[in-house]
Amino acid sequence: MIRERFKLRYYSRETGDDMKKSIALVAHDNKKEDLVEWVDFNKGTLALHNLYATGHTGRKIIERTGLNVTLLKDGSLGGDMELGAMISNGRLDYLIFFWDPLTPLPHDVDVKALLRIAVLYNIPTACNRATADLIISSPLFHTEQYKPTQGRGTD
């Protein structure tokens, strides 16, 4: 409805396709259910895009929603670093990462590196449901004219 009214289109950094964005979906163990519920609620919109997820999170999303999701390694086995590489290579448009600030993890360094690279390359990032809702409901999410500046990492 909104797309028809405003003639909005999608753009993907990865494919150059004006109709699709590349979106990463990641969650720590205590936040996986929150992310899966969010994805299920927004599956109509998300189904229009290229979705990537770290292993266990992605399997839960596929199981609940039936969405087509490209699975990466589990976060603790290098999935966070795979996402960082996708960002630095211009293959990711959005990062939806529901992380748990109260639970220390052995791969905290990887989590910090992923968040750092997302900021460095100016990737819109949501670390909780409220921010994810704001991103996906923004008119900028639904327009081809919005292409964030590349950030410092592309100098």
CSV table of C-alpha atoms in Angstrom, one decimal:
chain,number,residue,atom,x,y,z
A,1,MET,CA,0.0,0.0,0.0
A,2,ILE,CA,2.7,2.5,1.0
A,3,ARG,CA,4.9,1.4,-1.9
A,4,GLU,CA,2.1,1.9,-4.4
A,5,ARG,CA,1.1,5.3,-3.0
A,6,PHE,CA,4.6,6.8,-3.0
A,7,LYS,CA,6.0,4.6,-5.9
A,8,LEU,CA,8.8,3.4,-3.5
A,9,ARG,CA,11.4,0.9,-4.6
A,10,TYR,CA,14.2,-1.0,-2.8
A,11,TYR,CA,17.9,-0.9,-3.4
A,12,SER,CA,20.6,-3.4,-2.5
A,13,ARG,CA,24.3,-2.6,-2.0
A,14,GLU,CA,25.1,-6.3,-2.8
A,15,THR,CA,23.2,-6.7,-6.1
A,16,GLY,CA,22.7,-3.1,-7.2
A,17,ASP,CA,19.0,-4.2,-7.5
A,18,ASP,CA,16.7,-1.2,-6.8
A,19,MET,CA,14.1,-3.5,-5.4
A,20,LYS,CA,16.0,-5.6,-2.8
A,21,LYS,CA,18.1,-4.8,0.3
A,22,SER,CA,20.5,-7.2,2.0
A,23,ILE,CA,19.6,-7.5,5.6
A,24,ALA,CA,21.5,-9.5,8.3
A,25,LEU,CA,19.5,-11.0,11.2
A,26,VAL,CA,21.5,-12.0,14.3
A,27,ALA,CA,20.6,-12.6,17.9
A,28,HIS,CA,22.2,-13.9,21.1
A,29,ASP,CA,20.7,-16.9,22.8
A,30,ASN,CA,18.5,-14.9,25.2
A,31,LYS,CA,17.3,-12.7,22.4
A,32,LYS,CA,16.6,-15.2,19.6
A,33,GLU,CA,12.9,-15.6,20.4
A,34,ASP,CA,12.5,-11.8,20.3
A,35,LEU,CA,14.1,-11.6,16.9
A,36,VAL,CA,12.2,-14.6,15.5
A,37,GLU,CA,8.9,-12.9,16.7
A,38,TRP,CA,10.0,-9.6,15.1
A,39,VAL,CA,10.8,-11.3,11.8
A,40,ASP,CA,7.5,-13.3,11.9
A,41,PHE,CA,5.6,-10.1,12.4
A,42,ASN,CA,7.5,-8.3,9.6
A,43,LYS,CA,7.8,-11.3,7.2
A,44,GLY,CA,5.7,-9.7,4.5
A,45,THR,CA,8.2,-6.9,4.2
A,46,LEU,CA,11.3,-9.0,4.8
A,47,ALA,CA,10.3,-11.5,2.2
A,48,LEU,CA,11.0,-8.9,-0.5
A,49,HIS,CA,14.7,-8.7,0.5
A,50,ASN,CA,17.9,-10.8,0.7
A,51,LEU,CA,18.1,-12.1,4.2
A,52,TYR,CA,21.2,-13.4,5.9
A,53,ALA,CA,21.5,-14.9,9.4
A,54,THR,CA,24.0,-16.6,11.6
A,55,GLY,CA,23.5,-20.4,11.9
A,56,HIS,CA,21.2,-21.1,14.8
A,57,THR,CA,19.3,-17.9,14.6
A,58,GLY,CA,18.7,-18.4,10.9
A,59,ARG,CA,17.4,-21.9,11.3
A,60,LYS,CA,14.9,-20.7,13.9
A,61,ILE,CA,13.7,-18.0,11.6
A,62,ILE,CA,13.3,-20.4,8.7
A,63,GLU,CA,11.5,-22.9,10.9
A,64,ARG,CA,9.0,-20.3,12.2
A,65,THR,CA,8.5,-18.2,9.1
A,66,GLY,CA,9.4,-20.2,6.1
A,67,LEU,CA,11.4,-17.2,4.7
A,68,ASN,CA,14.3,-17.7,2.4
A,69,VAL,CA,17.4,-17.0,4.5
A,70,THR,CA,21.0,-17.5,3.6
A,71,LEU,CA,22.7,-19.2,6.6
A,72,LEU,CA,26.1,-18.2,7.7
A,73,LYS,CA,28.2,-19.9,10.4
A,74,ASP,CA,27.0,-19.7,14.1
A,75,GLY,CA,28.2,-16.4,15.5
A,76,SER,CA,30.7,-18.0,17.9
A,77,LEU,CA,32.1,-20.0,15.0
A,78,GLY,CA,32.8,-17.1,12.8
A,79,GLY,CA,29.4,-15.9,11.6
A,80,ASP,CA,29.9,-12.5,13.2
A,81,MET,CA,33.1,-12.1,11.2
A,82,GLU,CA,31.4,-13.3,8.0
A,83,LEU,CA,28.9,-10.5,8.5
A,84,GLY,CA,31.7,-8.0,9.1
A,85,ALA,CA,33.4,-9.1,5.9
A,86,MET,CA,30.1,-8.6,4.0
A,87,ILE,CA,29.8,-5.1,5.4
A,88,SER,CA,33.4,-4.2,4.5
A,89,ASN,CA,32.8,-5.6,1.0
A,90,GLY,CA,29.7,-3.5,0.4
A,91,ARG,CA,27.3,-6.6,0.5
A,92,LEU,CA,25.1,-5.6,3.4
A,93,ASP,CA,22.6,-2.8,3.7
A,94,TYR,CA,21.1,-3.3,7.3
A,95,LEU,CA,22.2,-5.1,10.4
A,96,ILE,CA,19.4,-6.3,12.8
A,97,PHE,CA,21.4,-7.6,15.8
A,98,PHE,CA,19.5,-8.3,19.0
A,99,TRP,CA,22.4,-8.7,21.4
A,100,ASP,CA,22.2,-9.4,25.1
A,101,PRO,CA,24.1,-6.8,27.1
A,102,LEU,CA,23.8,-8.7,30.4
A,103,THR,CA,25.4,-12.0,29.4
A,104,PRO,CA,29.1,-12.1,28.8
A,105,LEU,CA,30.1,-14.3,25.9
A,106,PRO,CA,33.4,-15.9,24.9
A,107,HIS,CA,33.2,-14.2,21.5
A,108,ASP,CA,32.4,-10.7,22.8
A,109,VAL,CA,35.4,-9.5,20.9
A,110,ASP,CA,33.8,-10.6,17.6
A,111,VAL,CA,30.5,-8.9,18.6
A,112,LYS,CA,32.3,-5.6,19.3
A,113,ALA,CA,34.2,-5.9,16.0
A,114,LEU,CA,30.9,-6.5,14.1
A,115,LEU,CA,29.3,-3.4,15.7
A,116,ARG,CA,32.4,-1.4,15.1
A,117,ILE,CA,32.5,-2.2,11.4
A,118,ALA,CA,28.8,-1.5,11.0
A,119,VAL,CA,29.4,2.0,12.5
A,120,LEU,CA,32.6,2.5,10.4
A,121,TYR,CA,30.7,1.7,7.2
A,122,ASN,CA,27.6,3.6,8.2
A,123,ILE,CA,25.3,0.5,8.1
A,124,PRO,CA,21.9,1.2,9.7
A,125,THR,CA,21.9,-1.1,12.8
A,126,ALA,CA,19.2,-2.1,15.2
A,127,CYS,CA,20.2,-3.7,18.5
A,128,ASN,CA,16.7,-4.0,19.9
A,129,ARG,CA,13.1,-4.4,18.7
A,130,ALA,CA,12.2,-0.7,19.1
A,131,THR,CA,15.0,0.4,16.8
A,132,ALA,CA,14.3,-2.5,14.3
A,133,ASP,CA,10.7,-1.3,14.2
A,134,LEU,CA,11.8,2.3,13.5
A,135,ILE,CA,14.1,1.1,10.7
A,136,ILE,CA,11.6,-1.1,8.9
A,137,SER,CA,8.8,1.4,9.2
A,138,SER,CA,10.8,4.3,8.0
A,139,PRO,CA,9.9,5.7,4.6
A,140,LEU,CA,13.6,5.8,3.9
A,141,PHE,CA,13.7,2.0,4.2
A,142,HIS,CA,11.2,1.9,1.3
A,143,THR,CA,12.8,4.2,-1.2
A,144,GLU,CA,15.5,3.8,-3.7
A,145,GLN,CA,16.7,7.4,-3.2
A,146,TYR,CA,18.0,6.5,0.3
A,147,LYS,CA,21.5,5.2,0.1
A,148,PRO,CA,23.5,5.9,3.2
A,149,THR,CA,26.9,7.4,2.7
A,150,GLN,CA,29.5,4.8,2.7
A,151,GLY,CA,31.3,5.9,5.9
A,152,ARG,CA,35.0,6.1,6.7
A,153,GLY,CA,35.8,2.5,5.7
A,154,THR,CA,35.5,3.2,2.0
A,155,ASP,CA,38.1,6.0,1.8
